[in-house]
Coordinates of C-alpha atoms and ligand atoms in Angstrom, one line a residue:
Chain A
M22 CA 28.0 -32.4 -0.4
V23 CA 24.5 -31.8 -2.0
F24 CA 23.1 -28.6 -0.5
L25 CA 20.1 -27.7 -2.7
K26 CA 18.4 -30.7 -4.5
I27 CA 15.8 -29.9 -7.1
D28 CA 14.4 -33.2 -8.2
G29 CA 11.7 -33.9 -11.0
I30 CA 9.8 -30.7 -11.0
H31 CA 6.8 -30.1 -13.0
H32 CA 4.5 -27.2 -12.5
T33 CA 1.2 -26.1 -14.0
Y34 CA -0.6 -22.9 -13.3
F35 CA -4.5 -23.3 -13.3
T36 CA -6.8 -20.7 -14.0
K37 CA -10.7 -20.5 -14.7
N38 CA -10.0 -20.8 -18.5
S39 CA -6.5 -21.9 -19.0
A40 CA -3.9 -24.6 -17.5
T41 CA -0.3 -23.2 -18.3
T42 CA 2.7 -25.8 -18.0
A43 CA 5.3 -23.4 -16.8
L44 CA 8.0 -26.0 -15.9
S45 CA 8.7 -29.5 -16.9
D46 CA 11.0 -32.2 -15.6
I47 CA 13.6 -30.0 -13.8
S48 CA 16.4 -31.7 -11.8
L49 CA 19.5 -30.0 -10.6
E50 CA 21.7 -29.7 -7.7
V51 CA 23.6 -26.9 -6.1
R52 CA 26.5 -27.2 -3.8
E53 CA 27.1 -25.3 -0.7
G54 CA 28.8 -22.0 -1.4
E55 CA 28.3 -22.1 -5.1
F56 CA 27.1 -19.3 -7.1
V57 CA 24.8 -20.4 -9.9
S58 CA 22.7 -18.4 -12.5
F59 CA 19.5 -19.2 -14.1
L60 CA 19.3 -17.8 -17.6
G61 CA 16.6 -17.8 -20.1
P62 CA 14.2 -16.0 -22.4
S63 CA 11.3 -14.4 -20.8
G64 CA 8.4 -16.6 -19.6
C65 CA 10.3 -19.8 -19.4
G66 CA 9.6 -20.3 -15.5
K67 CA 12.7 -18.8 -13.7
T68 CA 10.4 -17.0 -11.5
T69 CA 8.1 -19.9 -10.9
L70 CA 11.2 -22.0 -10.3
L71 CA 12.3 -19.5 -7.6
S72 CA 9.0 -19.5 -5.8
I73 CA 9.1 -23.3 -5.8
I74 CA 12.3 -23.4 -4.3
A75 CA 11.3 -20.6 -1.7
G76 CA 8.4 -22.9 -0.6
L77 CA 5.9 -20.2 -1.7
I78 CA 4.2 -22.4 -4.2
R79 CA 3.9 -26.2 -4.0
P80 CA 4.8 -27.8 -7.3
T81 CA 2.5 -30.0 -9.2
E82 CA 5.1 -32.9 -9.0
G83 CA 8.5 -33.2 -7.7
T84 CA 10.4 -32.3 -4.6
V85 CA 13.0 -29.6 -3.6
S86 CA 15.0 -30.1 -0.5
L87 CA 17.7 -28.0 1.3
E88 CA 20.3 -30.1 3.5
N89 CA 17.9 -32.9 3.0
Q90 CA 14.9 -31.2 4.6
P91 CA 11.9 -30.4 2.1
V92 CA 11.9 -26.8 1.6
H93 CA 8.2 -26.0 2.6
K94 CA 8.9 -27.1 6.3
L95 CA 11.8 -24.6 6.3
N96 CA 11.6 -21.3 8.0
N97 CA 13.8 -18.3 7.1
Q98 CA 16.6 -20.5 5.8
I99 CA 16.1 -19.1 2.2
G100 CA 16.2 -15.6 1.4
Y101 CA 14.3 -14.4 -1.8
M102 CA 14.7 -10.9 -3.4
L103 CA 12.0 -10.2 -5.8
Q104 CA 12.1 -9.1 -9.4
Q105 CA 11.3 -5.5 -8.0
D106 CA 12.5 -4.1 -4.6
Y107 CA 9.1 -4.3 -3.0
L108 CA 10.1 -1.7 -0.1
F109 CA 7.0 -1.0 2.1
P110 CA 6.5 2.7 1.2
W111 CA 4.9 3.4 4.8
K112 CA 7.9 2.1 6.5
S113 CA 11.2 3.8 7.2
I114 CA 14.5 2.0 5.9
K115 CA 15.2 0.9 9.2
E116 CA 11.7 -0.6 9.5
N117 CA 12.1 -2.3 6.1
I118 CA 15.7 -3.9 6.6
L119 CA 14.4 -5.3 10.1
L120 CA 11.2 -6.6 8.8
G121 CA 12.4 -10.3 8.4
L122 CA 13.6 -10.4 11.7
K123 CA 10.6 -8.8 13.1
I124 CA 8.2 -11.3 11.2
S125 CA 10.2 -14.4 12.7
N126 CA 10.5 -12.8 16.1
S127 CA 14.2 -13.3 16.3
L128 CA 15.0 -9.4 16.5
T129 CA 17.9 -8.9 18.8
E130 CA 20.2 -6.3 19.5
E131 CA 22.9 -8.3 18.0
K132 CA 21.1 -9.0 14.6
E133 CA 19.8 -5.3 14.5
Q134 CA 23.6 -4.3 14.5
Y135 CA 24.3 -6.9 11.9
A136 CA 21.7 -5.4 9.7
F137 CA 23.0 -1.9 10.1
N138 CA 26.5 -2.8 9.1
L139 CA 25.4 -4.4 6.0
L140 CA 23.4 -1.2 5.2
E141 CA 26.8 0.6 6.0
Q142 CA 28.7 -1.8 3.8
M143 CA 26.2 -1.0 0.9
G144 CA 27.1 2.6 1.1
L145 CA 23.6 3.6 3.0
G146 CA 24.7 4.5 6.3
G147 CA 22.8 7.2 7.8
F148 CA 19.5 6.7 5.5
E149 CA 17.8 4.6 8.4
T150 CA 15.3 7.1 9.1
Q151 CA 14.4 7.9 5.5
Y152 CA 11.6 6.6 3.6
P153 CA 11.9 4.5 0.2
S154 CA 10.2 7.2 -1.8
Q155 CA 13.3 9.3 -1.0
L156 CA 15.6 7.1 -2.5
S157 CA 17.0 6.3 -6.0
G158 CA 16.2 3.0 -7.7
G159 CA 19.6 1.7 -7.2
M160 CA 19.5 2.6 -3.5
R161 CA 16.1 0.8 -2.9
Q162 CA 17.6 -2.3 -4.6
R163 CA 20.3 -2.2 -2.2
V164 CA 18.1 -1.8 0.8
A165 CA 16.0 -4.8 -0.5
L166 CA 19.1 -6.7 -0.6
V167 CA 20.0 -5.9 3.1
R168 CA 16.5 -6.8 3.9
T169 CA 17.0 -10.2 2.4
L170 CA 20.3 -10.6 4.0
A171 CA 19.5 -9.4 7.5
T172 CA 17.8 -12.8 8.4
E173 CA 21.1 -14.6 7.4
P174 CA 19.6 -17.1 5.1
K175 CA 21.5 -20.1 4.0
L176 CA 20.4 -19.9 0.5
L177 CA 20.1 -16.6 -1.4
M178 CA 17.8 -16.1 -4.3
L179 CA 18.2 -13.0 -6.5
D180 CA 15.4 -12.4 -9.2
E181 CA 16.8 -10.0 -11.9
P182 CA 18.2 -7.6 -9.1
F183 CA 19.9 -5.3 -11.4
S184 CA 17.6 -5.4 -14.4
A185 CA 15.9 -1.8 -13.6
L186 CA 19.3 -0.2 -13.1
D187 CA 21.4 2.0 -15.5
F188 CA 24.7 0.2 -16.7
Q189 CA 27.3 1.6 -14.6
T190 CA 25.1 1.4 -11.3
K191 CA 24.6 -2.3 -12.3
L192 CA 28.3 -3.0 -12.8
K193 CA 29.3 -1.6 -9.4
L194 CA 26.2 -3.3 -7.7
E195 CA 27.4 -6.7 -9.2
D196 CA 31.0 -6.3 -7.7
L197 CA 29.3 -5.4 -4.3
V198 CA 27.0 -8.2 -4.1
S199 CA 29.5 -10.7 -5.3
D200 CA 32.0 -9.4 -2.7
T201 CA 29.3 -9.6 0.1
L202 CA 28.1 -13.1 -0.7
K203 CA 31.6 -14.1 -0.9
T204 CA 32.7 -12.7 2.6
F205 CA 29.8 -14.3 4.1
G206 CA 30.2 -17.5 2.1
K207 CA 26.7 -17.7 0.8
T208 CA 24.9 -20.0 -1.7
A209 CA 23.2 -18.1 -4.2
I210 CA 20.9 -18.4 -7.3
L211 CA 20.9 -15.4 -9.6
V212 CA 18.1 -15.2 -12.3
T213 CA 19.1 -12.9 -15.2
H214 CA 18.6 -12.3 -19.0
D215 CA 22.0 -10.9 -19.3
I216 CA 24.5 -13.6 -20.3
G217 CA 27.4 -11.2 -19.3
E218 CA 26.1 -11.0 -15.8
A219 CA 25.8 -14.7 -15.7
I220 CA 29.2 -15.3 -16.7
A221 CA 31.0 -12.6 -14.6
M222 CA 29.1 -13.4 -11.2
S223 CA 28.6 -17.2 -11.3
D224 CA 30.4 -20.6 -11.1
R225 CA 27.7 -22.5 -13.0
I226 CA 25.0 -21.3 -15.4
F227 CA 21.8 -23.1 -16.0
L228 CA 20.3 -22.3 -19.3
F229 CA 16.5 -22.8 -19.6
S230 CA 14.2 -23.1 -22.9
P231 CA 10.8 -21.9 -22.9
R232 CA 7.0 -23.4 -23.5
P233 CA 7.2 -25.4 -21.3
G234 CA 10.3 -24.4 -19.3
R235 CA 13.0 -27.0 -19.3
L236 CA 16.6 -27.3 -18.4
H237 CA 18.3 -26.9 -21.8
K238 CA 22.2 -26.9 -21.1
T239 CA 24.5 -26.2 -18.1
F240 CA 27.6 -24.2 -18.6
E241 CA 30.8 -24.5 -16.2
V242 CA 32.5 -21.2 -15.8
P243 CA 36.2 -21.6 -16.3
E244 CA 38.4 -21.5 -12.9
Q245 CA 40.3 -18.4 -13.9
L246 CA 36.9 -16.6 -14.2
K247 CA 35.4 -17.7 -11.0
N248 CA 38.0 -16.2 -8.7
L249 CA 37.6 -12.9 -10.2
A250 CA 35.3 -9.8 -9.2
P251 CA 32.5 -9.5 -11.9
F252 CA 34.1 -6.2 -13.4
Q253 CA 37.5 -7.9 -14.0
A254 CA 35.8 -11.1 -15.3
R255 CA 34.1 -9.2 -18.0
N256 CA 37.7 -8.2 -19.1
H257 CA 39.1 -11.5 -18.9
E258 CA 40.5 -13.2 -22.2
A259 CA 38.3 -16.4 -21.4
Y260 CA 35.1 -14.2 -21.3
P261 CA 34.2 -13.7 -24.8
E262 CA 34.5 -17.6 -25.7
L263 CA 32.1 -18.6 -23.1
F264 CA 29.6 -15.6 -24.1
Q265 CA 29.9 -16.9 -27.7
S266 CA 28.9 -20.3 -26.8
I267 CA 25.9 -19.3 -24.5
W268 CA 24.9 -16.7 -27.2
K269 CA 24.8 -19.7 -29.8
E270 CA 22.6 -21.8 -27.7
L271 CA 20.3 -18.9 -26.8
E272 CA 19.8 -18.4 -30.6
N273 CA 19.2 -22.2 -31.2
I274 CA 16.3 -22.0 -28.5
E275 CA 14.9 -19.0 -29.9
A276 CA 14.8 -20.3 -33.4
K277 CA 12.8 -23.3 -32.3
Chain B
M18 CA 25.3 37.9 -13.5
K19 CA 22.8 39.7 -15.5
Q20 CA 21.0 36.6 -16.5
N21 CA 20.8 35.5 -13.0
N22 CA 19.1 38.8 -12.1
E23 CA 16.7 38.5 -14.9
I24 CA 15.6 34.9 -13.5
E25 CA 15.3 36.1 -10.3
L26 CA 13.0 39.0 -11.3
L27 CA 10.9 36.4 -13.4
H28 CA 10.5 34.3 -10.5
Q29 CA 9.5 37.4 -8.4
Q30 CA 6.8 38.0 -11.1
Y31 CA 5.6 34.4 -11.0
I32 CA 5.2 34.5 -7.3
T33 CA 3.3 37.9 -7.3
S34 CA 1.0 36.6 -10.0
L35 CA 0.2 33.3 -7.8
R36 CA -0.4 35.5 -4.8
R37 CA -2.6 37.8 -6.9
E38 CA -4.7 34.9 -8.2
K39 CA -5.2 33.6 -4.5
I40 CA -6.4 37.1 -3.5
W41 CA -8.7 37.2 -6.4
V42 CA -10.3 33.7 -5.6
R43 CA -10.8 34.7 -1.9
F44 CA -12.5 37.9 -2.9
Y45 CA -15.1 36.3 -5.0
Q46 CA -15.6 33.7 -2.2
I47 CA -16.3 36.5 0.2
L48 CA -18.3 38.2 -2.1
I49 CA -20.6 35.3 -2.9
F50 CA -21.1 35.0 0.9
I51 CA -21.9 38.8 1.4
V52 CA -24.2 38.8 -1.6
F53 CA -26.2 35.6 -0.5
F54 CA -26.7 37.0 3.0
A55 CA -27.4 40.4 2.0
G56 CA -29.7 39.5 -0.6
W57 CA -31.5 37.2 1.7
E58 CA -31.9 40.0 4.2
V59 CA -33.2 42.4 1.8
A60 CA -35.6 40.1 0.0
S61 CA -37.0 39.1 3.3
Q62 CA -37.4 42.8 4.5
N63 CA -39.1 43.8 1.4
K64 CA -41.4 40.8 1.4
W65 CA -40.0 39.6 -2.1
I66 CA -39.9 36.2 -0.3
D67 CA -42.2 35.1 2.6
P68 CA -40.4 36.1 5.7
L69 CA -42.4 33.5 7.6
I70 CA -40.9 30.8 5.7
F71 CA -37.5 32.0 4.9
S72 CA -37.0 34.1 7.8
S73 CA -34.0 36.6 7.4
P74 CA -30.4 36.5 8.5
S75 CA -31.1 39.3 11.1
K76 CA -33.7 36.8 12.7
V77 CA -31.6 33.9 12.7
G78 CA -28.8 35.8 14.2
G79 CA -31.0 37.0 16.8
L80 CA -32.2 33.6 17.9
L81 CA -28.7 32.3 17.7
K82 CA -27.7 35.2 20.1
D83 CA -30.8 34.1 22.5
K84 CA -30.0 30.4 22.4
V85 CA -26.4 31.0 23.1
L86 CA -27.0 33.2 25.8
D87 CA -29.6 30.9 27.7
G88 CA -27.2 28.1 26.9
S89 CA -30.1 25.8 25.3
L90 CA -28.3 25.7 21.8
F91 CA -25.2 23.7 23.5
V92 CA -27.5 21.4 25.1
D93 CA -29.0 20.2 21.7
L94 CA -25.6 20.7 19.7
G95 CA -23.8 18.6 22.5
Y96 CA -26.2 15.7 21.8
T97 CA -25.9 15.9 18.1
V98 CA -22.4 16.2 17.8
T99 CA -21.8 13.3 20.3
E100 CA -24.2 11.1 18.5
T101 CA -22.6 12.0 14.9
V102 CA -18.9 11.5 16.1
F103 CA -20.1 8.0 17.9
G104 CA -22.0 7.2 14.6
F105 CA -19.3 8.0 12.2
L106 CA -16.2 6.5 14.2
L107 CA -18.2 3.5 15.2
G108 CA -19.4 3.0 11.6
T109 CA -15.8 3.2 10.1
L110 CA -14.4 0.9 12.9
L111 CA -17.1 -1.7 12.4
G112 CA -17.0 -1.6 8.8
T113 CA -13.2 -2.1 8.8
L114 CA -13.5 -5.0 11.3
L115 CA -16.1 -6.6 9.1
A116 CA -13.7 -6.0 6.1
A117 CA -10.9 -7.7 8.0
I118 CA -13.2 -10.8 8.7
L119 CA -14.2 -11.3 5.1
W120 CA -10.5 -11.0 4.1
W121 CA -9.7 -13.4 6.5
S122 CA -12.2 -16.0 5.1
P123 CA -12.7 -15.9 1.3
R124 CA -15.3 -18.4 1.4
L125 CA -17.4 -16.1 3.7
S126 CA -16.9 -13.1 1.6
N127 CA -18.2 -15.2 -1.5
I128 CA -21.1 -16.3 0.7
L129 CA -22.0 -12.9 2.1
D130 CA -21.4 -11.2 -1.3
P131 CA -25.1 -10.9 -2.5
Y132 CA -26.4 -9.9 0.9
L133 CA -23.8 -6.8 1.0
V134 CA -25.1 -5.6 -2.1
I135 CA -28.7 -5.9 -1.1
L136 CA -28.0 -4.2 2.3
N137 CA -26.1 -1.5 0.4
S138 CA -28.6 -0.6 -2.0
M139 CA -31.3 -0.4 0.8
P140 CA -32.2 3.1 2.1
K141 CA -31.1 2.4 5.7
V142 CA -32.8 5.3 7.2
A143 CA -36.0 3.4 6.6
L144 CA -35.0 1.1 9.2
G145 CA -35.3 3.9 11.8
P146 CA -38.9 3.1 13.1
I147 CA -38.0 -0.7 13.9
L148 CA -34.6 0.4 15.5
I149 CA -36.5 3.0 17.8
V150 CA -39.0 0.7 18.8
A151 CA -36.5 -2.2 19.3
L152 CA -33.8 -0.3 21.4
G153 CA -36.1 2.6 22.8
P154 CA -36.4 6.3 22.1
N155 CA -32.9 7.0 23.4
M156 CA -29.3 8.0 22.2
T157 CA -28.3 4.4 21.6
S158 CA -30.7 3.9 18.7
I159 CA -29.8 7.4 17.3
I160 CA -26.1 6.5 17.4
M161 CA -27.1 3.1 15.8
M162 CA -28.7 5.2 13.0
G163 CA -25.5 7.0 12.5
I164 CA -23.7 3.7 12.1
L165 CA -26.2 2.0 10.2
V166 CA -25.9 4.5 7.1
S167 CA -22.3 3.9 6.9
V168 CA -21.3 0.6 8.0
I169 CA -22.1 -1.6 4.8
I170 CA -20.4 0.9 2.3
T171 CA -17.5 1.1 4.6
T172 CA -17.2 -2.6 4.5
I173 CA -17.5 -3.1 0.8
T174 CA -15.0 -0.2 0.0
V175 CA -12.3 -1.1 2.6
Y176 CA -12.7 -5.0 1.8
T177 CA -12.0 -4.1 -1.9
S178 CA -8.8 -2.1 -0.9
F179 CA -7.7 -5.1 1.0
K180 CA -8.1 -7.2 -1.9
N181 CA -6.3 -4.9 -4.1
V182 CA -3.2 -4.8 -2.1
D183 CA -0.1 -5.9 -4.5
P184 CA 0.3 -9.5 -3.7
N185 CA 4.1 -9.2 -4.0
Y186 CA 4.2 -7.4 -0.7
L187 CA 2.5 -10.5 0.7
K188 CA 5.0 -12.6 -1.1
V189 CA 7.9 -10.7 0.6
L190 CA 6.3 -11.2 3.8
K191 CA 5.9 -15.2 3.1
T192 CA 9.5 -15.5 2.3
F193 CA 9.9 -14.6 6.0
G194 CA 7.3 -17.1 7.2
A195 CA 4.7 -14.6 8.1
T196 CA 1.5 -15.7 9.5
R197 CA -1.8 -14.5 8.1
Y198 CA -2.1 -12.2 11.0
Q199 CA 1.1 -10.7 10.2
L200 CA 0.1 -10.5 6.6
F201 CA -2.6 -8.3 7.8
K202 CA -0.9 -6.2 10.2
E203 CA 2.1 -5.5 8.2
A204 CA 0.7 -5.1 4.7
I205 CA -2.8 -5.2 4.3
L206 CA -4.0 -2.7 6.8
P207 CA -1.1 0.0 6.6
A208 CA -1.6 -0.3 2.6
S209 CA -5.3 0.6 3.0
F210 CA -5.0 3.3 5.3
P211 CA -5.6 5.9 2.8
T212 CA -8.8 4.2 1.8
I213 CA -10.0 4.0 5.4
I214 CA -9.4 7.6 5.9
S215 CA -11.2 8.8 2.8
T216 CA -14.2 6.5 3.8
L217 CA -14.0 8.3 7.2
K218 CA -14.5 11.5 5.3
V219 CA -17.6 10.3 3.6
N220 CA -18.8 8.9 6.8
V221 CA -18.9 12.1 8.3
G222 CA -21.5 13.1 5.9
L223 CA -23.4 10.0 6.0
S224 CA -23.5 9.9 10.1
W225 CA -25.1 13.5 9.7
V226 CA -27.9 12.2 7.8
G227 CA -28.8 9.3 10.0
V228 CA -28.4 11.2 13.1
I229 CA -30.6 14.0 12.0
V230 CA -33.1 11.4 10.8
G231 CA -33.1 9.6 14.1
E232 CA -33.6 12.9 16.1
F233 CA -36.5 13.5 13.7
L234 CA -38.2 10.2 14.8
V235 CA -37.1 10.3 18.6
S236 CA -38.3 14.0 18.8
T237 CA -36.7 14.7 22.2
R238 CA -33.7 16.8 21.8
G239 CA -30.8 17.7 19.4
L240 CA -30.4 19.6 16.1
G241 CA -32.7 17.2 14.3
Y242 CA -35.2 17.7 17.0
M243 CA -35.0 21.7 16.9
I244 CA -35.9 21.4 13.0
I245 CA -38.7 19.1 13.3
Y246 CA -40.1 21.2 16.4
G247 CA -39.6 24.5 14.3
F248 CA -41.5 22.9 11.6
Q249 CA -44.5 21.8 13.9
V250 CA -44.8 25.2 15.5
F251 CA -44.2 27.1 12.3
N252 CA -41.0 28.6 13.6
F253 CA -38.8 28.5 10.4
T254 CA -36.1 30.9 11.8
L255 CA -35.5 28.0 14.3
V256 CA -35.4 25.6 11.4
L257 CA -32.9 27.7 9.5
L258 CA -30.7 28.1 12.7
S259 CA -30.3 24.5 13.0
L260 CA -29.4 24.3 9.6
V261 CA -26.7 26.8 9.7
V262 CA -25.4 25.3 12.8
I263 CA -25.3 21.6 11.0
A264 CA -23.5 23.2 8.2
I265 CA -20.5 24.6 10.3
F266 CA -20.2 21.6 12.7
A267 CA -20.1 19.3 9.7
T268 CA -17.5 21.3 8.1
I269 CA -15.5 21.2 11.2
M270 CA -15.8 17.5 11.6
Y271 CA -14.5 17.2 7.8
Q272 CA -11.6 19.3 8.6
L273 CA -10.6 17.5 11.7
V274 CA -10.5 14.4 9.8
A275 CA -8.6 15.7 7.0
L276 CA -6.1 16.8 9.7
L277 CA -5.9 13.4 11.1
E278 CA -5.2 12.1 7.6
K279 CA -2.2 14.3 7.5
I280 CA -0.8 13.1 10.9
L281 CA -1.6 9.2 10.0
I282 CA -0.4 9.0 6.4
K283 CA 3.4 9.1 6.5
N284 CA 5.7 8.0 3.8
G285 CA 8.4 10.6 3.8
S286 CA 6.4 13.0 1.3
T287 CA 5.9 15.7 3.9
Ligands
LIG8 N1 0.2 -16.8 -11.1 C1 0.3 -17.3 -12.5 N2 -0.9 -18.0 -12.9 C2 -0.8 -18.3 -14.4 N3 0.1 -18.5 -15.1 C3 1.2 -17.8 -14.6 C4 1.3 -17.4 -13.4 N4 2.7 -17.0 -13.1 C5 3.5 -17.5 -14.2 N5 2.6 -17.8 -15.1 C6 2.9 -18.4 -16.5 O1 4.0 -19.2 -16.2 C7 5.0 -19.0 -17.2 C8 6.4 -18.9 -16.7 O2 6.3 -17.5 -15.9 P1 7.6 -17.0 -15.0 O3 7.1 -15.8 -14.2 O4 8.1 -18.0 -14.1 O5 8.8 -16.6 -16.3 P2 10.0 -15.9 -16.1 O6 11.0 -16.9 -16.6 O7 10.3 -15.6 -14.7 O8 9.8 -14.6 -16.9 P3 10.4 -13.2 -16.9 O9 11.9 -13.5 -17.4 O10 9.8 -12.4 -18.0 O11 10.3 -12.8 -15.4 C9 4.5 -17.7 -18.1 O12 4.2 -18.5 -19.2 C10 3.5 -17.2 -17.3 O13 2.5 -16.9 -18.2
LIG9 MG1 10.6 -13.6 -13.9

């Protein structure tokens, strides 16, 4: 069954003295429960595409639908974690993670408990009353993830969630996120610059080329890697082969 | 172990030097205070300056005692302080409200932009006479003066701060389906609290100006009236007394606002 359908997306940004075409002719589909990655050089329109899927900007052309519903009509079915954590510094951790529920007026005892459980799972139990400035970068990133998951979105989008972290923290969080999403059976889109991360975490990888952003090629991750935790996938014998072929494609793109 | 002791010792020395510096600063502050008032007293006693115009601390002190004992100082002080407090609170509140309206409607803000600039560059106290004729020579028109001098600059400053809130916070809220009112309440307003408080501090000073000028014009009561009355009957001791009292109460109000700031701004840094 087609879960998310992106059909013929073009997008041009207009400013007073320029018109930048960020995306051109993007069509793709994502199945329910699938984990896909968007990979591509900086400026190829990945963040733009996520904003379009989230219904935050209307594309110049094309449609996006989730379960046959156009996305701009949906509310709270799509969770979107931005490129930086953007926790509200004047709100406590508790207020931050309950923000989505509060905004949509759906804050119940039960959902609050669900959010606290998530925080606990992320290893941040007991931090509820602290403020974002008292947390490290990796902790803040996890809180932002809890905030996104707390509204129980059907589709989760992560924009380079681990790019600002040190390698070790990043590997740990990859496992944690992958595990959490599998447990809840979520459909997810991950944006990343990191080929290894894309292979380790996803079922399919969409490679984009820049100026204007186009869908360059799609890679299917081998079955034996899909079911492994990211850390183990990185050590599997099938991993380097896929890495090499994606690497070559990226070099092709950049040579153009 | 020996090294530890040494570090401990150095730390002690460092703390002592900090404390010594603090004592010296306080010493000079007090010295300036004493030299100023003693100098004033001596100069006035020896007629180096005209005691009729510049009076002297002892005369000002004597008058202060009289006016405290007969209670007349508190009446005037009460009026002026009330007017100023209403002036700067209402000025800040109204300015923030106007800023919110401008944020709500970008088109309105574009339309009104040149008028705000004109109003801001105009000397607001010049409107005093019109105000007093229109509203009558009473407390309302003086409070209006206090508001008038602060409201436009507050609007401009707070609106600028509203506009400069990182749009990504709004993006986060929009992913949760936030309405425009929720964007304002959850991000725009709290992100601008520090700016609003600092305008509040500036407005304390501005409102004193508005209120004192208002009292000059209305001339029935208050510290501003004390100044204008002292000037008319050539009693400069009275004028200087008013100035000293104004200085003291303006400082107190400023400190109260600073205290409010500490209570309102919370982000775990304290
Ligand atoms: N608000 C905007 N106004 C005008 N142009 C924009 C705007 N946002 C993005 N662009 C342009 O659109 C193109 C794609 O930007 P986008 O942020 O989607 O890239 P990205 O793939 O997410 O890059 P990165 O990997 O660096 O995050 C860029 O050329 C950028 O300059
Ligand atoms: Mg991006």
